PDB file of C-alpha atoms and ligand atoms in Angstrom:
ATOM      1  CA  MET A 896     101.462  68.523  -3.097  1.00 45.00           C
ATOM      2  CA  HIS A 897      99.976  68.237  -6.436  1.00 49.00           C
ATOM      3  CA  ALA A 898      99.617  63.955  -6.181  1.00 47.00           C
ATOM      4  CA  PHE A 899      99.147  64.072  -2.364  1.00 44.00           C
ATOM      5  CA  LEU A 900      96.387  66.262  -2.296  1.00 46.00           C
ATOM      6  CA  ARG A 901      94.494  64.030  -5.193  1.00 47.00           C
ATOM      7  CA  THR A 902      95.204  60.830  -3.928  1.00 42.00           C
ATOM      8  CA  THR A 903      94.181  61.805  -0.137  1.00 44.00           C
ATOM      9  CA  LEU A 904      90.865  63.341  -1.759  1.00 43.00           C
ATOM     10  CA  LEU A 905      90.065  59.833  -3.956  1.00 40.00           C
ATOM     11  CA  SER A 906      91.049  57.277  -1.100  1.00 40.00           C
ATOM     12  CA  ALA A 907      87.989  59.562   0.792  1.00 40.00           C
ATOM     13  CA  ALA A 908      86.026  58.995  -2.193  1.00 42.00           C
ATOM     14  CA  VAL A 909      86.286  55.621  -3.181  1.00 44.00           C
ATOM     15  CA  LEU A 910      86.774  54.247   0.724  1.00 43.00           C
ATOM     16  CA  GLY A 911      83.709  55.375   1.364  1.00 45.00           C
ATOM     17  CA  THR A 912      82.435  54.355   4.401  1.00 49.00           C
ATOM     18  CA  GLY A 913      82.523  50.988   4.580  1.00 51.00           C
ATOM     19  CA  ALA A 914      86.733  51.140   4.756  1.00 48.00           C
ATOM     20  CA  ALA A 915      87.023  53.294   7.524  1.00 51.00           C
ATOM     21  CA  PRO A 916      89.604  51.070   9.626  1.00 54.00           C
ATOM     22  CA  LEU A 917      91.216  51.416   6.400  1.00 54.00           C
ATOM     23  CA  LEU A 918      91.919  54.628   6.357  1.00 53.00           C
ATOM     24  CA  ALA A 919      93.196  55.603   9.627  1.00 56.00           C
ATOM     25  CA  GLN A 920      95.922  53.472   8.983  1.00 57.00           C
ATOM     26  CA  ALA A 921      96.700  55.302   5.451  1.00 57.00           C
ATOM     27  CA  VAL A 922      96.925  58.814   7.302  1.00 59.00           C
ATOM     28  CA  THR A 923      99.193  57.722   9.764  1.00 64.00           C
ATOM     29  CA  LYS A 924     101.610  57.187   7.215  1.00 68.00           C
ATOM     30  CA  THR A 925     103.775  60.400   6.680  1.00 72.00           C
ATOM     31  CA  TYR A 926     104.081  62.220   3.188  1.00 69.00           C
ATOM     32  CA  GLN A 927     107.511  64.092   2.299  1.00 74.00           C
ATOM     33  CA  ALA A 928     106.745  66.336   0.074  1.00 70.00           C
ATOM     34  CA  PRO A 929     109.369  66.589  -3.106  1.00 69.00           C
ATOM     35  CA  ALA A 930     110.751  70.286  -2.813  1.00 74.00           C
ATOM     36  CA  ASP A 931     109.462  73.042  -4.717  1.00 77.00           C
ATOM     37  CA  THR A 932     111.269  73.896  -7.854  1.00 84.00           C
ATOM     38  CA  VAL A 933     109.056  76.552  -9.241  1.00 89.00           C
ATOM     39  CA  PHE A 934     108.632  79.633  -8.106  1.00 92.00           C
ATOM     40  CA  LEU A 935     106.759  83.351  -8.487  1.00 95.00           C
ATOM     41  CA  GLN A 936     108.198  85.458 -10.370  1.00 95.00           C
ATOM     42  CA  PRO A 937     109.766  88.151  -8.151  1.00 95.00           C
ATOM     43  CA  SER A 938     108.393  91.535  -8.711  1.00 95.00           C
ATOM     44  CA  ALA A 939     107.823  95.250  -7.441  1.00 96.00           C
ATOM     45  CA  HIS A 940     104.538  95.076  -7.777  1.00 97.00           C
ATOM     46  CA  PRO A 941     102.614  95.646  -5.026  1.00 96.00           C
ATOM     47  CA  GLY A 942     100.855  91.691  -5.456  1.00 98.00           C
ATOM     48  CA  PHE A 943     103.845  90.060  -5.654  1.00 97.00           C
ATOM     49  CA  ALA A 944     104.259  89.560  -1.720  1.00 96.00           C
ATOM     50  CA  LYS A 945     100.621  89.221  -1.723  1.00 97.00           C
ATOM     51  CA  THR A 946     100.340  86.230  -3.802  1.00 97.00           C
ATOM     52  CA  ALA A 947     102.800  84.526  -2.040  1.00 94.00           C
ATOM     53  CA  VAL A 948     100.163  82.930   0.046  1.00 94.00           C
ATOM     54  CA  CYS A 949      99.350  80.841  -2.878  1.00 95.00           C
ATOM     55  CA  ALA A 950     101.818  79.240  -2.797  1.00 91.00           C
ATOM     56  CA  ALA A 951     101.027  77.324   0.843  1.00 92.00           C
ATOM     57  CA  CYS A 952      98.384  74.547  -0.343  1.00 94.00           C
ATOM     58  CA  HIS A 953     100.015  74.167  -3.391  1.00 93.00           C
ATOM     59  CA  SER A 954     103.740  74.468  -5.773  1.00 92.00           C
ATOM     60  CA  ALA A 955     103.675  78.619  -7.862  1.00 94.00           C
ATOM     61  CA  GLU A 956     103.702  75.582 -10.725  1.00 93.00           C
ATOM     62  CA  TYR A 957      99.616  75.488 -10.807  1.00 94.00           C
ATOM     63  CA  ILE A 958     100.228  78.914 -11.668  1.00 96.00           C
ATOM     64  CA  VAL A 959     103.429  79.171 -13.884  1.00 94.00           C
ATOM     65  CA  TYR A 960     101.608  76.829 -16.141  1.00 93.00           C
ATOM     66  CA  GLN A 961      98.172  78.195 -16.687  1.00 96.00           C
ATOM     67  CA  PRO A 962      97.538  79.325 -19.889  1.00 96.00           C
ATOM     68  CA  PRO A 963      98.984  82.880 -21.305  1.00 96.00           C
ATOM     69  CA  THR A 964      96.016  83.790 -23.071  1.00 97.00           C
ATOM     70  CA  ALA A 965      94.432  83.430 -19.693  1.00 98.00           C
ATOM     71  CA  ALA A 966      92.597  87.053 -19.413  1.00 98.00           C
ATOM     72  CA  ARG A 967      91.942  89.322 -16.180  1.00 98.00           C
ATOM     73  CA  PRO A 968      88.417  87.647 -15.367  1.00 98.00           C
ATOM     74  CA  TYR A 969      90.364  84.330 -15.911  1.00 98.00           C
ATOM     75  CA  TRP A 970      92.582  85.394 -13.028  1.00 98.00           C
ATOM     76  CA  GLU A 971      89.351  86.885 -10.881  1.00 98.00           C
ATOM     77  CA  ALA A 972      88.093  83.652 -11.063  1.00 98.00           C
ATOM     78  CA  MET A 973      90.552  81.219 -10.337  1.00 98.00           C
ATOM     79  CA  VAL A 974      91.717  83.812  -6.873  1.00 98.00           C
ATOM     80  CA  LYS A 975      87.818  83.456  -5.509  1.00 98.00           C
ATOM     81  CA  ARG A 976      87.365  79.925  -6.037  1.00 98.00           C
ATOM     82  CA  MET A 977      90.573  79.549  -3.854  1.00 98.00           C
ATOM     83  CA  LYS A 978      89.451  81.714  -1.168  1.00 98.00           C
ATOM     84  CA  ASN A 979      85.822  80.657  -1.930  1.00 97.00           C
ATOM     85  CA  VAL A 980      86.008  76.791  -2.266  1.00 98.00           C
ATOM     86  CA  PHE A 981      89.567  76.430  -0.358  1.00 97.00           C
ATOM     87  CA  ASN A 982      89.032  78.625   2.086  1.00 97.00           C
ATOM     88  CA  ALA A 983      92.475  79.947   1.117  1.00 97.00           C
ATOM     89  CA  PRO A 984      93.340  83.227   3.358  1.00 96.00           C
ATOM     90  CA  ILE A 985      93.561  86.009   1.089  1.00 96.00           C
ATOM     91  CA  GLN A 986      91.780  89.225   2.247  1.00 96.00           C
ATOM     92  CA  GLU A 987      89.501  90.233   0.063  1.00 96.00           C
ATOM     93  CA  SER A 988      91.348  93.994  -0.319  1.00 97.00           C
ATOM     94  CA  ASP A 989      94.534  92.008  -1.172  1.00 98.00           C
ATOM     95  CA  ILE A 990      92.182  90.274  -4.715  1.00 98.00           C
ATOM     96  CA  PRO A 991      92.775  93.157  -7.024  1.00 98.00           C
ATOM     97  CA  ASP A 992      96.638  93.791  -6.659  1.00 98.00           C
ATOM     98  CA  ILE A 993      96.741  89.596  -6.566  1.00 98.00           C
ATOM     99  CA  VAL A 994      94.536  89.722  -9.501  1.00 98.00           C
ATOM    100  CA  ASP A 995      96.768  92.117 -11.627  1.00 98.00           C
ATOM    101  CA  TYR A 996     100.457  90.590 -10.665  1.00 98.00           C
ATOM    102  CA  LEU A 997      99.384  87.205 -12.352  1.00 98.00           C
ATOM    103  CA  VAL A 998      97.591  88.434 -15.159  1.00 98.00           C
ATOM    104  CA  LYS A 999     100.303  91.034 -16.017  1.00 98.00           C
ATOM    105  CA  THR A1000     102.903  88.452 -15.121  1.00 97.00           C
ATOM    106  CA  TYR A1001     101.199  85.010 -16.496  1.00 97.00           C
ATOM    107  CA  GLY A1002      98.432  86.257 -18.674  1.00 97.00           C
ATOM    108  CA  ASN A1003      97.723  87.885 -21.682  1.00 98.00           C
ATOM    109  CA  GLU A1004      98.340  91.817 -20.156  1.00 98.00           C
ATOM    110  CA  ARG A1005     102.204  90.469 -19.744  1.00 95.00           C
ATOM    111  CA  PRO A1006     104.961  91.889 -21.695  1.00 90.00           C
ATOM    112  CA  ARG A1007     106.488  90.475 -24.790  1.00 83.00           C
TER     113      ARG A1007
HETATM  114  C1  HEC B1882      94.219  77.288   1.029  1.00 71.03           C
HETATM  115  C2  HEC B1882      94.626  75.905   0.267  1.00 71.03           C
HETATM  116  C3  HEC B1882      94.914  77.020  -1.289  1.00 71.03           C
HETATM  117  C4  HEC B1882      95.312  78.162  -1.241  1.00 71.03           C
HETATM  118  C5  HEC B1882      96.169  78.668  -0.241  1.00 71.03           C
HETATM  119  C6  HEC B1882      95.433  78.179  -2.655  1.00 71.03           C
HETATM  120  N1  HEC B1882      95.066  77.449  -3.684  1.00 71.03           N
HETATM  121 FE1  HEC B1882      95.157  77.057  -5.586  1.00 71.03          FE
HETATM  122  N2  HEC B1882      94.540  75.273  -5.296  1.00 71.03           N
HETATM  123  C7  HEC B1882      93.937  74.537  -4.112  1.00 71.03           C
HETATM  124  C8  HEC B1882      93.780  73.497  -4.707  1.00 71.03           C
HETATM  125  C9  HEC B1882      93.405  72.291  -3.277  1.00 71.03           C
HETATM  126  C10 HEC B1882      93.368  73.007  -6.134  1.00 71.03           C
HETATM  127  C11 HEC B1882      93.211  71.983  -6.750  1.00 71.03           C
HETATM  128  C12 HEC B1882      94.296  70.430  -6.692  1.00 71.03           C
HETATM  129  C13 HEC B1882      93.778  69.492  -7.454  1.00 71.03           C
HETATM  130  O1  HEC B1882      92.734  69.618  -8.021  1.00 71.03           O
HETATM  131  O2  HEC B1882      94.725  68.485  -7.624  1.00 71.03           O
HETATM  132  C14 HEC B1882      94.417  74.293  -6.183  1.00 71.03           C
HETATM  133  C15 HEC B1882      94.506  74.036  -7.703  1.00 71.03           C
HETATM  134  C16 HEC B1882      94.997  75.842  -8.461  1.00 71.03           C
HETATM  135  C17 HEC B1882      95.334  75.665  -9.356  1.00 71.03           C
HETATM  136  C18 HEC B1882      95.380  74.768 -11.040  1.00 71.03           C
HETATM  137  C19 HEC B1882      93.790  74.889 -11.730  1.00 71.03           C
HETATM  138  C20 HEC B1882      92.637  74.611 -11.174  1.00 71.03           C
HETATM  139  O3  HEC B1882      91.352  75.383 -11.468  1.00 71.03           O
HETATM  140  O4  HEC B1882      92.521  73.961 -10.495  1.00 71.03           O
HETATM  141  C21 HEC B1882      95.744  77.317  -9.905  1.00 71.03           C
HETATM  142  C22 HEC B1882      96.525  78.057 -11.140  1.00 71.03           C
HETATM  143  C23 HEC B1882      95.932  77.765  -8.959  1.00 71.03           C
HETATM  144  N3  HEC B1882      95.086  76.724  -7.501  1.00 71.03           N
HETATM  145  C24 HEC B1882      95.832  79.186  -7.998  1.00 71.03           C
HETATM  146  C25 HEC B1882      96.388  79.468  -6.363  1.00 71.03           C
HETATM  147  C26 HEC B1882      96.359  80.969  -6.470  1.00 71.03           C
HETATM  148  C27 HEC B1882      96.543  82.130  -7.448  1.00 71.03           C
HETATM  149  C28 HEC B1882      95.950  81.410  -5.484  1.00 71.03           C
HETATM  150  C29 HEC B1882      96.245  82.960  -4.334  1.00 71.03           C
HETATM  151  C30 HEC B1882      95.272  83.757  -5.146  1.00 71.03           C
HETATM  152  C31 HEC B1882      95.660  79.853  -4.930  1.00 71.03           C
HETATM  153  N4  HEC B1882      95.713  79.203  -5.926  1.00 71.03           N
HETATM  154  C32 HEC B1882      95.938  79.891  -3.512  1.00 71.03           C
HETATM  155  C33 HEC B1882      94.310  75.087  -2.957  1.00 71.03           C
HETATM  156  C34 HEC B1882      94.865  76.603  -2.636  1.00 71.03           C
END
């Protein structure tokens, strides 16, 4: 999914308007995303189920490979960016649980 998103954004930016016929041709091609091999860590935490929405656009890989030193404000900004910039379908009221799950599972509040 990652490579596909980047390629699409890039070709749209590089080709611009002059290459509209080219672009239309490219869009008709089908693309098979590779199977996801990275999943969110299951947990009894109430934020776990709510975080499932995070894998709707991209692999959980994006989340799993964030720096383990990442603190709560980092995760909060990340979740809000996904919602506000990419229109991730996240309920405002679910954000605290999602952030809590993320920082305690992948960030600097996880048990060691
Ligand atoms: C509506 C689609 C969508 C949803 C849903 C979504 N994301 Fe993203 N996410 C993106 C896009 C687009 C990117 C940027 C991809 C790129 O740069 O290649 C991204 C990138 C990321 C990254 C990589 C770091 C970065 O800064 O780019 C992380 C971490 C991430 N998302 C976490 C989350 C989390 C946590 C959630 C759930 C709260 C979530 N995403 C839900 C679209 C989404």
